[in-house]
GROMACS .gro file of C-alpha atoms in nm:
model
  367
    1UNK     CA    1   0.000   0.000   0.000
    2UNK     CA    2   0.124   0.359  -0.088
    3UNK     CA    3   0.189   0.573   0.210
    4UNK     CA    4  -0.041   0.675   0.434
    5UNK     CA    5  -0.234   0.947   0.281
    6UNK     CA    6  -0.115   1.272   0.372
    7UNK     CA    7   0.046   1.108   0.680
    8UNK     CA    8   0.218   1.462   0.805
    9UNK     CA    9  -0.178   1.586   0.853
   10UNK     CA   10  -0.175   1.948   0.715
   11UNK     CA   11  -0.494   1.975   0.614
   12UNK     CA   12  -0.551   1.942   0.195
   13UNK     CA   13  -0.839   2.097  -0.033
   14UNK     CA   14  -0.811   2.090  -0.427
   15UNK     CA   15  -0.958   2.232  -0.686
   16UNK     CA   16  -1.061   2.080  -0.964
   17UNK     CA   17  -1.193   2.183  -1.297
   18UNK     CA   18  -1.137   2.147  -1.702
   19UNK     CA   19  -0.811   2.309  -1.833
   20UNK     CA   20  -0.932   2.689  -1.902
   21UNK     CA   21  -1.185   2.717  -1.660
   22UNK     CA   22  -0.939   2.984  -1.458
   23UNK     CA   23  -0.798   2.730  -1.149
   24UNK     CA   24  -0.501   2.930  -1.100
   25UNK     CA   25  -0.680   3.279  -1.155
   26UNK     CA   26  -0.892   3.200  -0.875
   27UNK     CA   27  -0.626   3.057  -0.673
   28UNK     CA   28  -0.389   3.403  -0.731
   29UNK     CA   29  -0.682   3.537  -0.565
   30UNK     CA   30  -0.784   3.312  -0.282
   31UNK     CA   31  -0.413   3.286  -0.169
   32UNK     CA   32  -0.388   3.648   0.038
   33UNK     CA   33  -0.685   3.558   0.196
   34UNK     CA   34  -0.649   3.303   0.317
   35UNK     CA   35  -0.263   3.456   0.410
   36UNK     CA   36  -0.427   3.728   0.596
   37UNK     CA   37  -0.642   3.495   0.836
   38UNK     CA   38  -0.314   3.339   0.984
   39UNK     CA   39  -0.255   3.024   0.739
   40UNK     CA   40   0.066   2.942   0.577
   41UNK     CA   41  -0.013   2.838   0.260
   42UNK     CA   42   0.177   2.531   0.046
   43UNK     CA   43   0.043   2.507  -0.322
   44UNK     CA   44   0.104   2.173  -0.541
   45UNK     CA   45  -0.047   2.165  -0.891
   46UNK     CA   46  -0.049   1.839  -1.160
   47UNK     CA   47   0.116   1.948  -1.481
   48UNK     CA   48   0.045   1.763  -1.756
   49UNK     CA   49   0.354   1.798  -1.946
   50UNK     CA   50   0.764   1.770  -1.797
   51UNK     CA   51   0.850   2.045  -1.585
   52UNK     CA   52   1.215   2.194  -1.588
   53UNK     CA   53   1.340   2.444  -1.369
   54UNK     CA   54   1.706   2.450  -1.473
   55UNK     CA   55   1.808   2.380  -1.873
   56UNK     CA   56   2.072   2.226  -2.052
   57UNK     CA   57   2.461   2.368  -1.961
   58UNK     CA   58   2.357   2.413  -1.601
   59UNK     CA   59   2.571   2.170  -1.341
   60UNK     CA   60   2.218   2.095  -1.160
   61UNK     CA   61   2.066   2.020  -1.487
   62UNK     CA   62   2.376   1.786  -1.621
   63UNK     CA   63   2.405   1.630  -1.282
   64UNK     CA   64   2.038   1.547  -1.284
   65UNK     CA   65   2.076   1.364  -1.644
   66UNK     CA   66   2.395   1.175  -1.513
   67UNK     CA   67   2.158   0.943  -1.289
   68UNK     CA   68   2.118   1.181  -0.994
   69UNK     CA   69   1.780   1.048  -0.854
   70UNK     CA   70   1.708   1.446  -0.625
   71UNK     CA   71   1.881   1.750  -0.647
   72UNK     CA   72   1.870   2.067  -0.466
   73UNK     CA   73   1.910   2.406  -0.598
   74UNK     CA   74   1.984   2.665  -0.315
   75UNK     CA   75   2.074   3.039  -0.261
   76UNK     CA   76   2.022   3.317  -0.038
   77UNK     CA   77   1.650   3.390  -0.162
   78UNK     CA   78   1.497   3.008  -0.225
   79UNK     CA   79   1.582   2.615  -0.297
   80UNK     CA   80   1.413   2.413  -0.509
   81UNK     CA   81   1.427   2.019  -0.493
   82UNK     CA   82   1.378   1.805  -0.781
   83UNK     CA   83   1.299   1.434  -0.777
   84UNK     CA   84   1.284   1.179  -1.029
   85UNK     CA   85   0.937   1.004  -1.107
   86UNK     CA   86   0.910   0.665  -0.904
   87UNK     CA   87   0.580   0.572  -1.093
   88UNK     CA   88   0.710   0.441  -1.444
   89UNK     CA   89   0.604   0.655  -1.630
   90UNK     CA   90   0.235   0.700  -1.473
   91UNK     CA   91   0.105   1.032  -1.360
   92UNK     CA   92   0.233   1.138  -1.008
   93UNK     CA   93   0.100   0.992  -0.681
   94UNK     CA   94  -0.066   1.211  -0.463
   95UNK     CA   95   0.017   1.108  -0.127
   96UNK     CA   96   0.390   1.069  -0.217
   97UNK     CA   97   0.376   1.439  -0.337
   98UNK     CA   98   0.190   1.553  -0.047
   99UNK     CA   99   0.422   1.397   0.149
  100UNK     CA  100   0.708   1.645   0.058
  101UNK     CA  101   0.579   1.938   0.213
  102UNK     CA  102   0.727   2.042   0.560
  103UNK     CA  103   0.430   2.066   0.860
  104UNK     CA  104   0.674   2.303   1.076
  105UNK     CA  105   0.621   2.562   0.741
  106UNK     CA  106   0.263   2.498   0.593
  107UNK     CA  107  -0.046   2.452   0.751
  108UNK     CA  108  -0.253   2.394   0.429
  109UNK     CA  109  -0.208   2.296   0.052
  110UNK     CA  110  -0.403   2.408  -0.175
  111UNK     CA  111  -0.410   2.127  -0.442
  112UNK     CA  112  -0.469   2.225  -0.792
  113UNK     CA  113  -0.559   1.923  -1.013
  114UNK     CA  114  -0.559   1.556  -0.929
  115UNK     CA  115  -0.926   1.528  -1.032
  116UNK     CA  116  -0.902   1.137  -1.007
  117UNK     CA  117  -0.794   1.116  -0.666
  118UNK     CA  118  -0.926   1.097  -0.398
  119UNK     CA  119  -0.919   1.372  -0.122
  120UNK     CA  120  -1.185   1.697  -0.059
  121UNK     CA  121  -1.232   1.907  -0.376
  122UNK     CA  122  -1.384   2.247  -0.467
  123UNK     CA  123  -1.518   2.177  -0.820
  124UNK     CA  124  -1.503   2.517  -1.071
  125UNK     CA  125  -1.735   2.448  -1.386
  126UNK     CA  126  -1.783   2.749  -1.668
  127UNK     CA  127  -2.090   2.666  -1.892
  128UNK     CA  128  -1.943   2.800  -2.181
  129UNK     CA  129  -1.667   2.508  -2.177
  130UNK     CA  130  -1.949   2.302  -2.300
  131UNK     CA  131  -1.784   2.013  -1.992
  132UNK     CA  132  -2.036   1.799  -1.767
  133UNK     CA  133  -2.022   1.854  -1.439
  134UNK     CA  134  -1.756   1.660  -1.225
  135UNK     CA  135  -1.995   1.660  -0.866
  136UNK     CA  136  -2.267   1.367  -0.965
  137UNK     CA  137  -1.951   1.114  -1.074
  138UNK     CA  138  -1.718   1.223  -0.740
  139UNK     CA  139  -1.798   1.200  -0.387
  140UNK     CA  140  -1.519   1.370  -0.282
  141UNK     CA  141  -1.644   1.727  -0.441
  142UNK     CA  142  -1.740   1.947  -0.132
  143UNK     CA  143  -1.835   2.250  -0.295
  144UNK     CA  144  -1.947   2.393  -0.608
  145UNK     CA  145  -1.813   2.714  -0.810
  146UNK     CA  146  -2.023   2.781  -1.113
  147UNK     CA  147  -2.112   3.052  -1.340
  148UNK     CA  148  -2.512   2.882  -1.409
  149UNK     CA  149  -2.775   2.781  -1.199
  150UNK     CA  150  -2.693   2.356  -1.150
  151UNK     CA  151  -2.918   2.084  -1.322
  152UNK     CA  152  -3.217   2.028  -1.102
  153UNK     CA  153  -3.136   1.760  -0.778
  154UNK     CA  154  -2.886   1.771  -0.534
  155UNK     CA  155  -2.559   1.944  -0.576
  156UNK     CA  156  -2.249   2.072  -0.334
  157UNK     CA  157  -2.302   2.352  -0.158
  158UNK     CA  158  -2.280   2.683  -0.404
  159UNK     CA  159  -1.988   2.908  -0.403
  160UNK     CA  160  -1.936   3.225  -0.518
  161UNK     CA  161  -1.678   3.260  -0.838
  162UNK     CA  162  -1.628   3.618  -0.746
  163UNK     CA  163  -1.545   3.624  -0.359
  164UNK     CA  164  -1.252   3.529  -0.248
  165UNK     CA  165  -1.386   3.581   0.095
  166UNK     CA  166  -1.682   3.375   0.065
  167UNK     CA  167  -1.439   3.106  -0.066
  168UNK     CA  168  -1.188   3.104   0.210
  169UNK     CA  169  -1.493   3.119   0.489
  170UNK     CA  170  -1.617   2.792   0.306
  171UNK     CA  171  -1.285   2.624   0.329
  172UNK     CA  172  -1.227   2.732   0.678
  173UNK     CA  173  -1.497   2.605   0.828
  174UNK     CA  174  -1.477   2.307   0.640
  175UNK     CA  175  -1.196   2.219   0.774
  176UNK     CA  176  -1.207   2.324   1.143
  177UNK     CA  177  -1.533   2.013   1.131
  178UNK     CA  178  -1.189   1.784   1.063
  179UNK     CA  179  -1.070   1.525   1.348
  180UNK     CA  180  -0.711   1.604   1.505
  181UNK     CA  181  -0.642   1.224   1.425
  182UNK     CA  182  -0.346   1.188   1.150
  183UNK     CA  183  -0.565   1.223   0.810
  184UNK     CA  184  -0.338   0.915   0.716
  185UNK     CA  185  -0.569   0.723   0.934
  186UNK     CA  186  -0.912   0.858   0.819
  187UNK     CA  187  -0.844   0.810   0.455
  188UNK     CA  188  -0.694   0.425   0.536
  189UNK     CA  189  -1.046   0.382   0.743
  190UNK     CA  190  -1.254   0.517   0.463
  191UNK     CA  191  -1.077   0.280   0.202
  192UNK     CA  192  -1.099  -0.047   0.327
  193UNK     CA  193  -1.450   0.057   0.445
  194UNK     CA  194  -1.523   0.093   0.082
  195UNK     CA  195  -1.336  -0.221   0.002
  196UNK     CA  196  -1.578  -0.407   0.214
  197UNK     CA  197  -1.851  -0.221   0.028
  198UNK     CA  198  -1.732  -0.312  -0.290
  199UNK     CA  199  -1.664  -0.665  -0.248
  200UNK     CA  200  -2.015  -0.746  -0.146
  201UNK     CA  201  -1.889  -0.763   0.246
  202UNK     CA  202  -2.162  -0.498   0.319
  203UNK     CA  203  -2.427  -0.329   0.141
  204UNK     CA  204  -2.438   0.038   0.077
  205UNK     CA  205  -2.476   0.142   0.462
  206UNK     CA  206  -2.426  -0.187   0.646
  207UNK     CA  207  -2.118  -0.242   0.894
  208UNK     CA  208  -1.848  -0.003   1.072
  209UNK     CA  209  -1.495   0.018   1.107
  210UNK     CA  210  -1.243   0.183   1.349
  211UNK     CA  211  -0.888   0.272   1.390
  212UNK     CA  212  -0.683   0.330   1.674
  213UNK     CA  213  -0.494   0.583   1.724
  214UNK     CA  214  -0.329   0.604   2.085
  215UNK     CA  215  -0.606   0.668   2.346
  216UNK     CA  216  -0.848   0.768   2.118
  217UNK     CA  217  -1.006   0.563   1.815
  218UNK     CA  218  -1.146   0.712   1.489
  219UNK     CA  219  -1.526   0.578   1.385
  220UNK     CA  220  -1.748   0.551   1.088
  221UNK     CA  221  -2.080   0.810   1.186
  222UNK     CA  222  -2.411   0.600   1.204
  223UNK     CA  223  -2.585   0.573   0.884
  224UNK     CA  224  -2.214   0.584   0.718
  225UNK     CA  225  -2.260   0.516   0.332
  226UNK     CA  226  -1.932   0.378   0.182
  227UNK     CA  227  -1.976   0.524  -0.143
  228UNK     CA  228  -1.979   0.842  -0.016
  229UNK     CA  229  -1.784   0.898   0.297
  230UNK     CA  230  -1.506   1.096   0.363
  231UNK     CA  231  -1.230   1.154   0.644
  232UNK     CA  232  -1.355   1.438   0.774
  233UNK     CA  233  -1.721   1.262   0.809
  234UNK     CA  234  -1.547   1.017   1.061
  235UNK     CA  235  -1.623   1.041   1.476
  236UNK     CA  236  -1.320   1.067   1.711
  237UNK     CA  237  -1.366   0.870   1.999
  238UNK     CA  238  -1.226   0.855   2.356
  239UNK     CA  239  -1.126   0.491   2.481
  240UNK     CA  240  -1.251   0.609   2.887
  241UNK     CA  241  -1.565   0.883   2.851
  242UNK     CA  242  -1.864   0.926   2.681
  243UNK     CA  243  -1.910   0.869   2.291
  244UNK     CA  244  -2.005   1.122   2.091
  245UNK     CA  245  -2.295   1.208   1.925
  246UNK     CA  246  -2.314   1.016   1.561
  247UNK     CA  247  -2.050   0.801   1.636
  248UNK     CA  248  -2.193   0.385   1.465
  249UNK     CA  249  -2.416   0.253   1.711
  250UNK     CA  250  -2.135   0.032   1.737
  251UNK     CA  251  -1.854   0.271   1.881
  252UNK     CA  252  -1.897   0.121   2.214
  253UNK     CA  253  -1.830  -0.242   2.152
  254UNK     CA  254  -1.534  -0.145   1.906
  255UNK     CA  255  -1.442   0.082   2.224
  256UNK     CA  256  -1.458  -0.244   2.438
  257UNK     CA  257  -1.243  -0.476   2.201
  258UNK     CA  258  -0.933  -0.208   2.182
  259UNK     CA  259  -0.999  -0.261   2.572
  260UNK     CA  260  -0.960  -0.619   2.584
  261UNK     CA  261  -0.708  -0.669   2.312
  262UNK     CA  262  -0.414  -0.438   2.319
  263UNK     CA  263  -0.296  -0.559   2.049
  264UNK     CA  264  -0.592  -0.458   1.814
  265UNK     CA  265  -0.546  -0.103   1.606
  266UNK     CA  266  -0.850  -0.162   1.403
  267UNK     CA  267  -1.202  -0.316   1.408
  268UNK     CA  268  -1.429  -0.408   1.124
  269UNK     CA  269  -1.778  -0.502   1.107
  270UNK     CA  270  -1.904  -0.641   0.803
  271UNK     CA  271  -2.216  -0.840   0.672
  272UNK     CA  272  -2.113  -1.104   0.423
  273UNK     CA  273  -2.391  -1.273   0.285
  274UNK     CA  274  -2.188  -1.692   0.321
  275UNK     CA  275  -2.052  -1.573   0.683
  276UNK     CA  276  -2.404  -1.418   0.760
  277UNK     CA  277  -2.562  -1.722   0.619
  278UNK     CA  278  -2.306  -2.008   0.837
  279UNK     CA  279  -2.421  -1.807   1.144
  280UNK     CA  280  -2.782  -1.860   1.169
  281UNK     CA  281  -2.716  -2.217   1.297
  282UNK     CA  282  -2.621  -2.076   1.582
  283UNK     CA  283  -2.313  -2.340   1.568
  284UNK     CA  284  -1.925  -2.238   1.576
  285UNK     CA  285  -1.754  -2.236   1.228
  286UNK     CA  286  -1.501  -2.462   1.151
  287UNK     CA  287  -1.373  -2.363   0.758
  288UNK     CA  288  -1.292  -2.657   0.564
  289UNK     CA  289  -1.035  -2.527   0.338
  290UNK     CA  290  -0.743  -2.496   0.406
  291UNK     CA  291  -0.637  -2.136   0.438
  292UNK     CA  292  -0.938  -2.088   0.672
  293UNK     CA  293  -0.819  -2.388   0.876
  294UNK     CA  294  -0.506  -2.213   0.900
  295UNK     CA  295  -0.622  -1.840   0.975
  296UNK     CA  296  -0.872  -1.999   1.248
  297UNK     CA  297  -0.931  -2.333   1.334
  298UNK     CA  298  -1.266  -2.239   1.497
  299UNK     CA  299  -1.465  -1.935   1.461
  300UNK     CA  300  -1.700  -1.864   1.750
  301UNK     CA  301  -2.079  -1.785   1.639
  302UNK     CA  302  -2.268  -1.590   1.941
  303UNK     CA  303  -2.595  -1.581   2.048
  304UNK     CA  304  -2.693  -1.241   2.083
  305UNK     CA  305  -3.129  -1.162   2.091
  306UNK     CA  306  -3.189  -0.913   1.854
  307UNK     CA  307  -3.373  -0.710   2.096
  308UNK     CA  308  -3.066  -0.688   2.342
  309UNK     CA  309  -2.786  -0.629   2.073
  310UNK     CA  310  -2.700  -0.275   2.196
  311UNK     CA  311  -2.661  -0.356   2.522
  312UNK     CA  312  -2.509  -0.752   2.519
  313UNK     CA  313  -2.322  -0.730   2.222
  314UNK     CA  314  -2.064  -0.585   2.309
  315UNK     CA  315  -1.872  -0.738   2.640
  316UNK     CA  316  -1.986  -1.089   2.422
  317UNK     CA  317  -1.795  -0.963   2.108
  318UNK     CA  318  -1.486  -0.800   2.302
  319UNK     CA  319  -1.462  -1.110   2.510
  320UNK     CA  320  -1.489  -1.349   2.206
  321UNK     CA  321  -1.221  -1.126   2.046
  322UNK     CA  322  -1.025  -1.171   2.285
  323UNK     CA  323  -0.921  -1.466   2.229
  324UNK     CA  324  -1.006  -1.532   1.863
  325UNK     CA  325  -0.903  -1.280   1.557
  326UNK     CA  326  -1.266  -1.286   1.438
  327UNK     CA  327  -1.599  -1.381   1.548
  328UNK     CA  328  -1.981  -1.398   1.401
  329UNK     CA  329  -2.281  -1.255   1.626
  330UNK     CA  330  -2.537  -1.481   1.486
  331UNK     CA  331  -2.754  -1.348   1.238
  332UNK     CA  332  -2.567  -1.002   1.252
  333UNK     CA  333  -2.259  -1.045   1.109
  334UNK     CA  334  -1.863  -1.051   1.146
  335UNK     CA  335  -1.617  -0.876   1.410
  336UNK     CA  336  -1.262  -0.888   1.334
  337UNK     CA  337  -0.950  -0.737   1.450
  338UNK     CA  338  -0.610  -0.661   1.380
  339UNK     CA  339  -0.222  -0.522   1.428
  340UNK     CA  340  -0.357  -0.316   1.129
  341UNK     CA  341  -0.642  -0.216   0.854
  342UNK     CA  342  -0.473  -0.456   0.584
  343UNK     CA  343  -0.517  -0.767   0.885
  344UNK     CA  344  -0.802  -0.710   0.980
  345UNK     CA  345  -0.948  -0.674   0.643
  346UNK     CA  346  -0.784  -1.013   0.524
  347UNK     CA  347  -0.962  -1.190   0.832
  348UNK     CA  348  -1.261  -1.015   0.731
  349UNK     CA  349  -1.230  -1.172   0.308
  350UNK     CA  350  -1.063  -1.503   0.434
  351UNK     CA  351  -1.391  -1.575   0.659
  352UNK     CA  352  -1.581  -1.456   0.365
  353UNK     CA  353  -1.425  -1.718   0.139
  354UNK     CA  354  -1.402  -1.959   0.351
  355UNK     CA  355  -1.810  -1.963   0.398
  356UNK     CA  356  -1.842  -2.007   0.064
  357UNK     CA  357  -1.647  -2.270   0.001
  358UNK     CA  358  -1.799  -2.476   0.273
  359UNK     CA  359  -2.165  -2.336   0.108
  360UNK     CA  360  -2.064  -2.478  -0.254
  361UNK     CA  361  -1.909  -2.807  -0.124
  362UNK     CA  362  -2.239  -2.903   0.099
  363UNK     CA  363  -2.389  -2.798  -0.229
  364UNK     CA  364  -2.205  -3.065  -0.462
  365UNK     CA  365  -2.276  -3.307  -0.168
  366UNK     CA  366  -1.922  -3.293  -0.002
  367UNK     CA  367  -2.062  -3.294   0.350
   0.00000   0.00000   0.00000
């Protein structure tokens, strides 16, 4: 996995629009605003063609084309550092270039580009480009800049093209609603939450998932829709005090298993239709297959009543977890932990598998 995204945590927004629609205009604009109320501003922008900032002749330049993978250009008034692409050829990686700026300098980077990432975005759109909109295809779009009234249905919230001071308010806010967890975390949490989503682990708002992050864990909000969540929609949790409000209904028992296993640094619920399925005979699971066999020789199934899940499930799941890497509340689904995301996610798709295969061979009249 790439590094952590944006693992230094200085806050990011982008802006994203079709070439001519007056990004950097805007930007030139924005800038001394947001200058004036107190932030130190870093700016990174995608250029679609090679960028040279020394030319042929120059020792930096020759040095460079002799293998040199970075070199530095300094003098009394700036530096510049220039790396060589570690991508093959592929347009740059996001993280790894946010990952160049200094936190003890900038305190936000304003991103211009990168429309296929994934990270919060303004979106700029100019009707007489003749382009779609961006907003309806990417859930990461925040806000809306436009020059027309928007197609009829939902949309980002409406900016205005002309103030500056409208925009930086916008931003501001926005990002004062963020979680003082590392944004690495967050945007790990959101993707294998989506992973789970997308290989039919849960349905479109089904399951939770958690991180740790010293004595304080970050939570998917109640109602959390994969497709569309972001970092800055997840709750911030305490591991001793109350939870707060919108936190998953679940934030206590994942509060309870970082309790009873130290070890854990992530939780995920999910709701896969074999594991689901294997459960409701109320019996333990022991996988057939061999991988399974291997992960866990036994997976415990618990008996939770529906009508008491809030309040027994989760000393029963901690407990269980405990001892065991994963576990199934019958009926309800699968709890698993892990040293990491990436673990506890491949406990979470080896169960998965594992059901099925045992499914399919009963089928073909193996057992």
């Amino acid at each position: 996995m790439d590094p952590d995204f944006h693992s230094n945590a200085i806050p990011v927004i982008g802006f994203v629009a079709p070439s001519g629609t007056g990004k950097t205009t805007l930007l030139q604009k924005l800038v001394p605003v947001l200058r004036q109320r107190g932030r130190r501003i870093g700016y990174l922008k995608h250029a679609h063609h090679g960028v040279e900032v020394d030319r042929p002749g120059k020792d930096s330049h020759d040095i460079r084309e002799a293998g040199a993978l970075q070199v530095l250009l300094a003098s009394s008034e700036r530096w510049v550092l220039q790396g060589a692409p570690t991508r093959g050829g592929q347009d740059p990686d996001l993280e790894e270039m946010l990952a160049r700026f200094d936190p003890g300098q900038v305190d936000l980077i304003l991103v211009e580009g990168f429309k296929y990432s994934a990270y919060p975005k303004i979106e700029i759109h100019r009707a007489g480009l003749g382009k779609p909109y961006l907003y309806p295809r990417d859930p990461d779009i925040r806000a809306l800049i436009t020059d027309e009234t928007p197609p009829a249905g939902e949309h980002p919230p409406l900016l205005p093209l002309a103030d500056p001071e409208a925009i930086a308010d916008f931003i501001l806010d926005y990002l004062a609603q963020a979680p003082p967890l590392g944004a690495g975390l967050g945007r790990e949490l959101v993707e294998y939450y989506r992973l789970l989503r997308q290989y039919g682990c849960n349905d479109s708002h089904s399951g939770n998932a958690s991180v740790r992050d010293g004595e304080e864990f970050l939570v998917t909000p109640t109602g959390a829709c994969a497709d569309t969540l972001a970092p800055l929609d997840l709750i911030r949790c305490p591991l001793a005090g109350e939870i707060p409000a919108g936190a998953s209904l679940d934030a206590p028992l994942h509060r309870l298993v970082y309790r009873h296993q130290p070890a854990a640094r992530a939780v995920l619920h999910s709701h896969g239709p074999h594991a689901v399925a294997l459960s409701l005979a109320g019996r333990d699971f022991t996988p057939a297959d061999f991988e399974g066999q291997l992960y866990f020789p036994r997976v415990p199934v618990l008996d939770v009543p529906y009508a008491d899940y809030v309040a027994k499930a989760p000393l029963a799941v901690a407990e269980a977890l405990a001892k065991h890497p994963i576990a199934m509340v019958r009926g309800h689904g699968v709890y698993a932990w892990g040293e990491s995301l990436n673990r506890a996610y491949k406990w979470t798709s080896s169960l998965e598998l594992s059901a099925q295969t045992f499914i399919l061979a009963r089928q073909v009249g193996v057992f």
